[in-house]
Short mmCIF file of C-alpha atoms and ligand atoms in Angstrom, two decimals:
data_model
loop_
_atom_site.label_atom_id
_atom_site.label_comp_id
_atom_site.label_asym_id
_atom_site.label_seq_id
_atom_site.Cartn_x
_atom_site.Cartn_y
_atom_site.Cartn_z
CA UNK A 1 27.67 -53.94 -31.31
CA UNK A 2 24.15 -54.49 -29.56
CA UNK A 3 22.69 -52.02 -26.52
CA UNK A 4 22.06 -55.04 -23.73
CA UNK A 5 21.17 -52.41 -20.72
CA UNK A 6 20.58 -49.33 -19.80
CA UNK A 7 20.04 -46.84 -16.30
CA UNK A 8 20.45 -43.88 -14.85
CA UNK A 9 22.18 -43.63 -11.87
CA UNK A 10 21.02 -40.76 -9.69
CA UNK A 11 23.57 -39.23 -7.07
CA UNK A 12 23.57 -36.20 -4.52
CA UNK A 13 26.97 -35.98 -3.85
CA UNK A 14 26.43 -31.87 -2.80
CA UNK A 15 23.95 -31.97 -5.74
CA UNK A 16 21.80 -33.97 -7.50
CA UNK A 17 23.62 -35.92 -10.82
CA UNK A 18 21.60 -37.87 -13.08
CA UNK A 19 23.24 -40.59 -14.96
CA UNK A 20 22.64 -43.21 -17.69
CA UNK A 21 25.06 -46.03 -17.77
CA UNK A 22 25.07 -47.40 -21.57
CA UNK A 23 26.22 -51.12 -21.72
CA UNK A 24 27.11 -53.81 -24.49
CA UNK A 25 27.04 -57.28 -25.47
CA UNK A 26 31.46 -56.26 -26.85
CA UNK A 27 31.93 -54.84 -23.16
CA UNK A 28 32.17 -51.79 -23.33
CA UNK A 29 30.01 -49.06 -21.96
CA UNK A 30 28.88 -45.39 -22.22
CA UNK A 31 28.06 -42.95 -20.20
CA UNK A 32 26.06 -39.88 -20.13
CA UNK A 33 25.34 -37.08 -18.12
CA UNK A 34 21.49 -35.87 -17.92
CA UNK A 35 21.10 -33.77 -15.35
CA UNK A 36 18.67 -30.18 -15.28
CA UNK A 37 18.81 -28.66 -12.06
CA UNK A 38 15.71 -28.51 -10.20
CA UNK A 39 13.66 -30.75 -12.78
CA UNK A 40 16.35 -33.85 -11.90
CA UNK A 41 13.97 -36.80 -11.48
CA UNK A 42 11.05 -35.73 -14.72
CA UNK A 43 14.32 -36.74 -17.11
CA UNK A 44 15.06 -39.62 -15.00
CA UNK A 45 11.74 -41.61 -15.75
CA UNK A 46 11.44 -39.46 -19.30
CA UNK A 47 14.95 -42.49 -20.13
CA UNK A 48 13.60 -45.40 -17.85
CA UNK A 49 10.04 -44.73 -18.53
CA UNK A 50 10.32 -43.84 -22.60
CA UNK A 51 13.87 -43.98 -24.14
CA UNK A 52 15.60 -46.85 -22.66
CA UNK A 53 13.23 -50.07 -23.25
CA UNK A 54 12.87 -48.74 -27.16
CA UNK A 55 17.78 -48.82 -26.68
CA UNK A 56 17.84 -52.26 -25.48
CA UNK A 57 18.85 -54.32 -28.98
CA UNK A 58 19.87 -51.04 -31.04
CA UNK A 59 22.71 -50.57 -33.28
CA UNK A 60 25.38 -48.73 -30.83
CA UNK A 61 27.43 -47.86 -33.38
CA UNK A 62 24.18 -45.90 -34.91
CA UNK A 63 24.10 -42.58 -32.95
CA UNK A 64 23.70 -40.63 -35.83
CA UNK A 65 20.07 -42.76 -36.81
CA UNK A 66 19.52 -42.44 -32.97
CA UNK A 67 19.60 -39.51 -31.83
CA UNK A 68 17.06 -38.59 -35.63
CA UNK A 69 15.26 -41.68 -33.44
CA UNK A 70 14.30 -40.14 -29.79
CA UNK A 71 13.81 -36.66 -31.93
CA UNK A 72 11.95 -37.23 -34.46
CA UNK A 73 10.60 -40.30 -33.02
CA UNK A 74 9.18 -38.97 -29.67
CA UNK A 75 6.66 -36.74 -31.62
CA UNK A 76 7.05 -34.03 -28.98
CA UNK A 77 10.18 -32.43 -29.67
CA UNK A 78 12.61 -30.40 -28.30
CA UNK A 79 12.23 -29.19 -24.47
CA UNK A 80 14.89 -29.39 -21.92
CA UNK A 81 13.19 -32.44 -20.19
CA UNK A 82 13.41 -34.49 -23.77
CA UNK A 83 16.82 -32.56 -25.03
CA UNK A 84 18.58 -33.68 -21.42
CA UNK A 85 17.54 -37.33 -22.24
CA UNK A 86 18.75 -37.30 -25.85
CA UNK A 87 21.40 -35.15 -24.85
CA UNK A 88 22.80 -38.34 -22.36
CA UNK A 89 22.05 -40.64 -25.04
CA UNK A 90 23.91 -39.19 -27.50
CA UNK A 91 26.62 -38.75 -24.95
CA UNK A 92 27.26 -42.30 -23.92
CA UNK A 93 26.59 -43.06 -27.34
CA UNK A 94 29.90 -41.34 -28.27
CA UNK A 95 32.08 -42.55 -25.25
CA UNK A 96 31.46 -45.92 -26.43
CA UNK A 97 32.62 -45.11 -29.85
CA UNK A 98 35.41 -43.64 -28.74
CA UNK A 99 36.24 -46.98 -26.55
CA UNK A 100 35.40 -49.05 -28.90
CA UNK A 101 38.19 -46.27 -31.42
CA UNK A 102 40.77 -47.19 -28.13
CA UNK A 103 40.87 -42.59 -28.60
CA UNK A 104 40.26 -39.83 -26.70
CA UNK A 105 36.53 -38.80 -28.49
CA UNK A 106 38.25 -35.82 -29.93
CA UNK A 107 40.13 -38.03 -31.93
CA UNK A 108 36.86 -39.03 -33.24
CA UNK A 109 35.20 -34.77 -34.06
CA UNK A 110 38.53 -34.84 -36.23
CA UNK A 111 41.26 -34.06 -33.42
CA UNK A 112 42.62 -30.75 -31.98
CA UNK A 113 42.75 -27.74 -33.32
CA UNK A 114 44.25 -26.55 -30.10
CA UNK A 115 46.79 -27.21 -27.34
CA UNK A 116 44.35 -26.44 -24.61
CA UNK A 117 40.65 -25.32 -23.89
CA UNK A 118 40.83 -21.76 -22.29
CA UNK A 119 38.44 -21.42 -19.22
CA UNK A 120 36.92 -18.82 -16.62
CA UNK A 121 36.27 -19.21 -13.18
CA UNK A 122 33.62 -17.22 -11.04
CA UNK A 123 35.04 -14.38 -8.37
CA UNK A 124 32.24 -13.41 -6.01
CA UNK A 125 31.83 -11.13 -3.37
CA UNK A 126 28.88 -8.61 -1.85
CA UNK A 127 31.34 -6.07 -2.36
CA UNK A 128 33.75 -5.46 -4.97
CA UNK A 129 36.56 -5.79 -3.08
CA UNK A 130 36.03 -8.93 -1.83
CA UNK A 131 34.79 -10.03 -4.87
CA UNK A 132 38.16 -8.87 -6.09
CA UNK A 133 40.26 -9.94 -3.65
CA UNK A 134 38.44 -13.68 -4.86
CA UNK A 135 39.59 -12.15 -8.56
CA UNK A 136 42.72 -12.74 -8.14
CA UNK A 137 43.01 -16.09 -6.33
CA UNK A 138 41.71 -17.57 -9.98
CA UNK A 139 44.88 -14.89 -10.49
CA UNK A 140 47.55 -16.93 -8.75
CA UNK A 141 45.58 -19.82 -10.00
CA UNK A 142 47.06 -19.12 -13.08
CA UNK A 143 43.19 -18.70 -14.81
CA UNK A 144 43.32 -15.64 -17.95
CA UNK A 145 39.26 -15.31 -17.98
CA UNK A 146 37.26 -14.88 -14.61
CA UNK A 147 33.19 -13.57 -14.52
CA UNK A 148 32.21 -10.99 -12.06
CA UNK A 149 29.73 -10.70 -10.24
CA UNK A 150 29.13 -8.40 -7.06
CA UNK A 151 26.19 -7.93 -4.29
CA UNK A 152 23.79 -4.75 -5.85
CA UNK A 153 23.59 -2.40 -2.25
CA UNK A 154 19.98 -2.31 -1.09
CA UNK A 155 19.80 -6.15 -2.05
CA UNK A 156 19.40 -8.93 0.58
CA UNK A 157 20.82 -11.58 -2.09
CA UNK A 158 22.04 -11.46 -5.92
CA UNK A 159 22.80 -13.81 -8.53
CA UNK A 160 26.21 -15.62 -8.80
CA UNK A 161 27.09 -14.02 -4.86
CA UNK A 162 27.18 -17.16 -1.89
CA UNK A 163 28.30 -18.36 0.41
CA UNK A 164 30.84 -21.01 -0.23
CA UNK A 165 33.30 -18.46 -3.01
CA UNK A 166 34.53 -22.37 -5.09
CA UNK A 167 31.40 -24.27 -5.31
CA UNK A 168 28.55 -21.38 -6.22
CA UNK A 169 25.02 -23.67 -5.83
CA UNK A 170 21.79 -22.07 -6.51
CA UNK A 171 19.31 -25.08 -6.08
CA UNK A 172 19.37 -23.86 -2.24
CA UNK A 173 16.22 -24.93 -1.02
CA UNK A 174 13.71 -28.24 -1.03
CA UNK A 175 10.75 -25.60 -2.42
CA UNK A 176 12.21 -22.52 -4.68
CA UNK A 177 13.87 -19.87 -2.19
CA UNK A 178 12.00 -16.37 -2.84
CA UNK A 179 14.66 -13.56 -3.84
CA UNK A 180 13.70 -9.43 -4.25
CA UNK A 181 15.03 -7.63 -7.29
CA UNK A 182 15.36 -4.57 -7.96
CA UNK A 183 17.61 -2.95 -11.45
CA UNK A 184 17.56 0.43 -10.90
CA UNK A 185 20.57 -0.44 -8.16
CA UNK A 186 22.23 -2.63 -10.36
CA UNK A 187 22.49 -1.02 -13.50
CA UNK A 188 24.14 1.77 -10.96
CA UNK A 189 26.38 -0.29 -9.78
CA UNK A 190 27.37 -2.78 -12.10
CA UNK A 191 29.97 -0.43 -14.81
CA UNK A 192 31.86 -0.06 -10.88
CA UNK A 193 32.61 -3.41 -10.13
CA UNK A 194 34.62 -3.16 -14.01
CA UNK A 195 35.93 0.09 -13.51
CA UNK A 196 37.76 -1.09 -9.61
CA UNK A 197 38.67 -4.63 -11.57
CA UNK A 198 40.32 -3.27 -14.01
CA UNK A 199 42.00 -0.64 -12.03
CA UNK A 200 43.29 -3.24 -9.68
CA UNK A 201 43.30 -6.60 -11.80
CA UNK A 202 44.75 -4.62 -14.94
CA UNK A 203 44.11 -4.94 -18.40
CA UNK A 204 45.45 -8.34 -19.97
CA UNK A 205 42.52 -10.36 -18.19
CA UNK A 206 39.05 -11.63 -19.66
CA UNK A 207 36.29 -9.82 -17.36
CA UNK A 208 33.25 -11.36 -17.71
CA UNK A 209 29.07 -11.07 -16.67
CA UNK A 210 26.17 -12.62 -15.81
CA UNK A 211 23.10 -10.75 -16.10
CA UNK A 212 20.97 -13.74 -15.42
CA UNK A 213 18.17 -12.97 -18.07
CA UNK A 214 16.84 -9.64 -15.79
CA UNK A 215 16.86 -6.84 -17.77
CA UNK A 216 14.33 -5.56 -20.58
CA UNK A 217 16.19 -4.58 -24.02
CA UNK A 218 16.47 -0.93 -23.36
CA UNK A 219 17.77 -1.67 -19.71
CA UNK A 220 20.62 -4.24 -21.14
CA UNK A 221 21.81 -2.07 -23.73
CA UNK A 222 21.95 1.46 -21.27
CA UNK A 223 24.48 -1.20 -19.32
CA UNK A 224 25.87 -2.37 -22.48
CA UNK A 225 26.66 1.34 -23.00
CA UNK A 226 27.87 1.09 -19.69
CA UNK A 227 30.48 -1.33 -19.21
CA UNK A 228 32.35 -0.68 -22.64
CA UNK A 229 35.24 0.92 -20.94
CA UNK A 230 36.38 -1.69 -19.55
CA UNK A 231 35.74 -3.85 -22.13
CA UNK A 232 34.30 -6.96 -21.67
CA UNK A 233 34.45 -10.09 -22.58
CA UNK A 234 31.23 -10.62 -22.96
CA UNK A 235 28.41 -9.57 -21.64
CA UNK A 236 25.59 -12.61 -20.43
CA UNK A 237 22.47 -13.04 -20.40
CA UNK A 238 21.48 -9.85 -20.95
CA UNK A 239 17.27 -10.41 -21.92
CA UNK A 240 15.39 -13.53 -22.06
CA UNK A 241 16.35 -15.11 -25.07
CA UNK A 242 12.49 -16.84 -25.51
CA UNK A 243 12.28 -13.46 -28.39
CA UNK A 244 15.57 -13.34 -30.27
CA UNK A 245 14.43 -10.30 -32.05
CA UNK A 246 14.80 -8.25 -28.54
CA UNK A 247 18.54 -8.90 -28.86
CA UNK A 248 18.44 -6.37 -32.31
CA UNK A 249 17.61 -3.25 -29.70
CA UNK A 250 19.97 -4.31 -27.58
CA UNK A 251 23.06 -4.90 -30.76
CA UNK A 252 22.12 -1.94 -32.12
CA UNK A 253 23.67 0.50 -29.01
CA UNK A 254 26.63 -1.63 -27.87
CA UNK A 255 29.99 -3.11 -29.26
CA UNK A 256 30.00 -5.38 -26.30
CA UNK A 257 29.68 -8.60 -27.27
CA UNK A 258 27.05 -10.62 -26.07
CA UNK A 259 26.54 -14.22 -24.75
CA UNK A 260 23.52 -16.06 -24.24
CA UNK A 261 21.58 -19.62 -24.92
CA UNK A 262 22.86 -21.66 -21.07
CA UNK A 263 18.59 -22.59 -21.27
CA UNK A 264 18.75 -23.73 -24.98
CA UNK A 265 18.07 -27.09 -26.11
CA UNK A 266 17.89 -26.98 -29.29
CA UNK A 267 19.66 -25.59 -32.90
CA UNK A 268 16.03 -23.59 -33.79
CA UNK A 269 16.51 -21.25 -30.24
CA UNK A 270 19.44 -20.03 -31.85
CA UNK A 271 19.33 -19.48 -35.04
CA UNK A 272 17.95 -16.14 -35.28
CA UNK A 273 20.29 -15.09 -33.00
CA UNK A 274 22.97 -16.58 -35.44
CA UNK A 275 21.38 -15.55 -38.79
CA UNK A 276 21.29 -12.16 -38.12
CA UNK A 277 24.97 -11.98 -35.95
CA UNK A 278 23.08 -10.16 -32.22
CA UNK A 279 25.52 -12.39 -30.08
CA UNK A 280 28.85 -13.33 -29.90
CA UNK A 281 29.23 -16.83 -28.12
CA UNK A 282 26.49 -19.47 -27.95
CA UNK A 283 26.32 -20.56 -24.53
CA UNK A 284 24.67 -23.99 -25.32
CA UNK A 285 26.11 -27.15 -24.05
CA UNK A 286 26.78 -31.17 -24.54
CA UNK A 287 23.88 -32.08 -21.61
CA UNK A 288 21.07 -29.84 -22.74
CA UNK A 289 22.06 -29.74 -26.72
CA UNK A 290 20.98 -32.77 -27.89
CA UNK A 291 24.43 -33.79 -27.13
CA UNK A 292 28.04 -34.27 -28.73
CA UNK A 293 25.93 -34.00 -32.39
CA UNK A 294 23.00 -31.54 -30.98
CA UNK A 295 25.77 -28.99 -30.40
CA UNK A 296 28.04 -29.63 -33.09
CA UNK A 297 25.44 -28.86 -35.94
CA UNK A 298 24.75 -25.24 -33.80
CA UNK A 299 28.39 -25.00 -33.44
CA UNK A 300 28.24 -25.51 -37.29
CA UNK A 301 25.70 -22.31 -37.87
CA UNK A 302 27.20 -20.58 -35.68
CA UNK A 303 30.74 -20.55 -37.37
CA UNK A 304 29.35 -19.67 -40.38
CA UNK A 305 28.47 -15.95 -38.66
CA UNK A 306 31.41 -15.52 -37.60
CA UNK A 307 29.25 -16.52 -33.68
CA UNK A 308 31.86 -18.56 -30.87
CA UNK A 309 31.26 -21.05 -28.45
CA UNK A 310 31.12 -20.49 -24.92
CA UNK A 311 30.23 -23.91 -23.32
CA UNK A 312 27.99 -23.30 -19.72
CA UNK A 313 29.65 -25.31 -17.11
CA UNK A 314 28.23 -24.76 -14.23
CA UNK A 315 28.36 -26.84 -11.06
CA UNK A 316 24.66 -28.65 -12.09
CA UNK A 317 26.65 -29.87 -14.66
CA UNK A 318 28.16 -33.58 -13.98
CA UNK A 319 31.94 -34.07 -14.55
CA UNK A 320 30.94 -35.92 -17.81
CA UNK A 321 29.59 -33.28 -19.08
CA UNK A 322 32.28 -31.27 -18.31
CA UNK A 323 35.19 -34.08 -20.12
CA UNK A 324 32.89 -34.73 -22.93
CA UNK A 325 32.44 -30.26 -23.65
CA UNK A 326 35.84 -30.22 -23.48
CA UNK A 327 36.71 -32.55 -26.39
CA UNK A 328 33.97 -30.50 -28.21
CA UNK A 329 35.81 -26.96 -27.40
CA UNK A 330 39.46 -29.18 -28.61
CA UNK A 331 38.18 -30.15 -31.56
CA UNK A 332 35.84 -27.11 -32.79
CA UNK A 333 37.04 -24.42 -35.40
CA UNK A 334 35.01 -21.47 -33.91
CA UNK A 335 35.55 -22.47 -30.23
CA UNK A 336 35.44 -19.15 -27.21
CA UNK A 337 35.51 -19.66 -24.48
CA UNK A 338 34.21 -22.94 -21.83
CA UNK A 339 32.70 -21.77 -18.18
CA UNK A 340 34.00 -23.87 -15.78
CA UNK A 341 32.43 -23.75 -12.01
CA UNK A 342 34.92 -26.53 -10.14
CA UNK A 343 33.40 -29.60 -8.51
CA UNK A 344 32.88 -29.84 -4.27
CA UNK A 345 35.79 -33.42 -3.48
CA UNK A 346 32.63 -35.62 -3.64
CA UNK A 347 31.45 -34.83 -7.01
CA UNK A 348 34.68 -35.36 -7.87
CA UNK A 349 35.79 -38.99 -6.33
CA UNK A 350 32.10 -39.94 -7.36
CA UNK A 351 33.17 -39.19 -11.30
CA UNK A 352 36.31 -40.04 -11.73
CA UNK A 353 37.98 -38.19 -14.91
CA UNK A 354 40.91 -37.44 -16.59
CA UNK A 355 40.98 -33.46 -17.90
CA UNK A 356 43.15 -31.55 -16.24
CA UNK A 357 44.04 -28.24 -15.32
CA UNK A 358 47.19 -25.70 -16.64
CA UNK A 359 48.07 -22.15 -16.77
CA UNK A 360 44.02 -21.70 -17.05
CA UNK A 361 43.86 -23.50 -19.69
CA UNK A 362 41.60 -27.65 -19.37
CA UNK A 363 42.47 -30.09 -21.17
CA UNK A 364 40.42 -34.01 -21.04
CA UNK A 365 42.78 -36.08 -21.50
CA UNK A 366 44.14 -38.97 -23.34
CA UNK A 367 41.62 -41.41 -21.95
CA UNK A 368 39.68 -42.78 -24.65
CA UNK A 369 36.24 -42.48 -24.67
CA UNK A 370 34.99 -38.55 -23.04
CA UNK A 371 37.68 -39.58 -19.90
CA UNK A 372 34.85 -39.65 -16.94
CA UNK A 373 33.95 -42.35 -15.40
CA UNK A 374 31.65 -43.48 -12.49
CA UNK A 375 31.83 -45.14 -9.19
CA UNK A 376 28.47 -46.23 -8.39
CA UNK A 377 29.49 -47.79 -4.98
CA UNK A 378 30.10 -44.67 -3.96
CA UNK A 379 27.41 -42.69 -6.33
CA UNK A 380 24.87 -44.92 -4.12
CA UNK A 381 25.98 -43.55 -0.94
CA UNK A 382 24.27 -39.88 -1.18
CA UNK A 383 20.91 -40.54 -2.11
CA UNK A 384 18.49 -38.14 -4.27
CA UNK A 385 17.39 -34.73 -2.36
CA UNK A 386 14.95 -32.78 -3.85
CA UNK A 387 16.60 -28.54 -4.80
CA UNK A 388 14.05 -25.82 -6.21
CA UNK A 389 16.35 -22.96 -8.37
CA UNK A 390 15.06 -19.68 -6.41
CA UNK A 391 12.33 -17.24 -7.66
CA UNK A 392 12.68 -13.64 -7.88
CA UNK A 393 10.20 -10.55 -7.62
CA UNK A 394 10.42 -6.68 -7.59
CA UNK A 395 10.13 -5.30 -4.48
CA UNK A 396 5.98 -4.59 -4.47
CA UNK A 397 5.85 -8.83 -4.76
CA UNK A 398 5.85 -8.96 -9.04
CA UNK A 399 7.53 -12.52 -10.59
CA UNK A 400 10.62 -11.59 -12.17
CA UNK A 401 12.85 -13.47 -14.10
CA UNK A 402 15.72 -15.64 -12.33
O1 EZ4 B 501 22.11 -19.99 -12.76
O2 EZ4 B 501 23.77 -23.67 -14.09
O3 EZ4 B 501 26.56 -19.24 -16.49
N1 EZ4 B 501 26.02 -19.79 -14.91
C1 EZ4 B 501 25.10 -19.70 -14.47
C2 EZ4 B 501 24.48 -20.74 -14.21
C3 EZ4 B 501 22.67 -21.37 -13.99
C4 EZ4 B 501 22.76 -22.54 -13.06
C5 EZ4 B 501 21.09 -23.11 -13.58
O4 EZ4 B 501 21.49 -23.66 -12.81
O5 EZ4 B 501 24.15 -18.66 -15.44
O6 EZ4 B 501 24.73 -20.37 -12.50
CO1 CO B 502 24.75 -17.94 -16.91
#
């Protein structure tokens, strides 16, 4: 089965998405998500200018060979732009293979290991009361797991707290908006949120929290200890993970489970953290970690060390990524949880999909392939808009991790 054409579709139904469409001489096509929030056009160019010309005429069935060709053949390995492009090709090729077989993708990955995929939603608010009211709304909708983020007293804005409660969108300006951060009031107030949450929401719901790379290792160790009484499902991105050894220090001090890896793009980013059992959940997902092929390698390594998966699933990962991730989640033995920030109605209309939510779990559906399509006419009505992720400064102006 030969690849006859491939092209990149950029659309912005409320936010930017980059999609790769690969067509074959047998009339089958496949779709892959290539969205890299705030850097969308770099991946579009990487695909259009460098990858697509080398794909034409290749056998679409040789997924692993094409993965190796793009990864090793680039010479310049890894990095988010390269790996988002590799991921998009890989996802589109798995989509084609499953359509050719007439099967939902999870059947090609070994079949279902579970009946549905537990997801977590995002509850946030300026105050603890507001956050808990949002969390109650998720419980009413049947969610089994909820991430809680709340405003830090004295700070104008806080990561994870948004005006639009359902569709958190951090990329809110053409150039980066600037936030002010202070760790001390955050450290003092975060445990209060979870104390109140356990009082109000009880102990049956899984509670999660994202520190979004803002703490030093010793600060993260302190927060992990302070949160222990509230039995979190996980504390995410406690400290930046470029230095995996930093997690040794956190691990020495706390039994709060740790999750890392939404910004990782390779198994090598995750290797030390997994092999030294410094984390409990690996957050990498289809679009940034080398597609289904890359992610399966990471999950297999993680399984050896008792580390579970917890795929990133924010609104900037398109429904195509979500659909593909759900097939992976359903089939992988060491699944943990899947993040699920719902997409806007406009986004869902551009990307019709087979996955469905029921009683706190998502199922990818039974459509052949990954089950997510694109309405190209509708997509064309939403031209690209330049958007950047914010930056953070400390109160004295020093740039800090966002
Ligand atoms: O900041 O996806 O856990 N989720 C997150 C997200 C990320 C965005 C960045 O594009 O941390 O909100
Ligand atoms: Co995160």
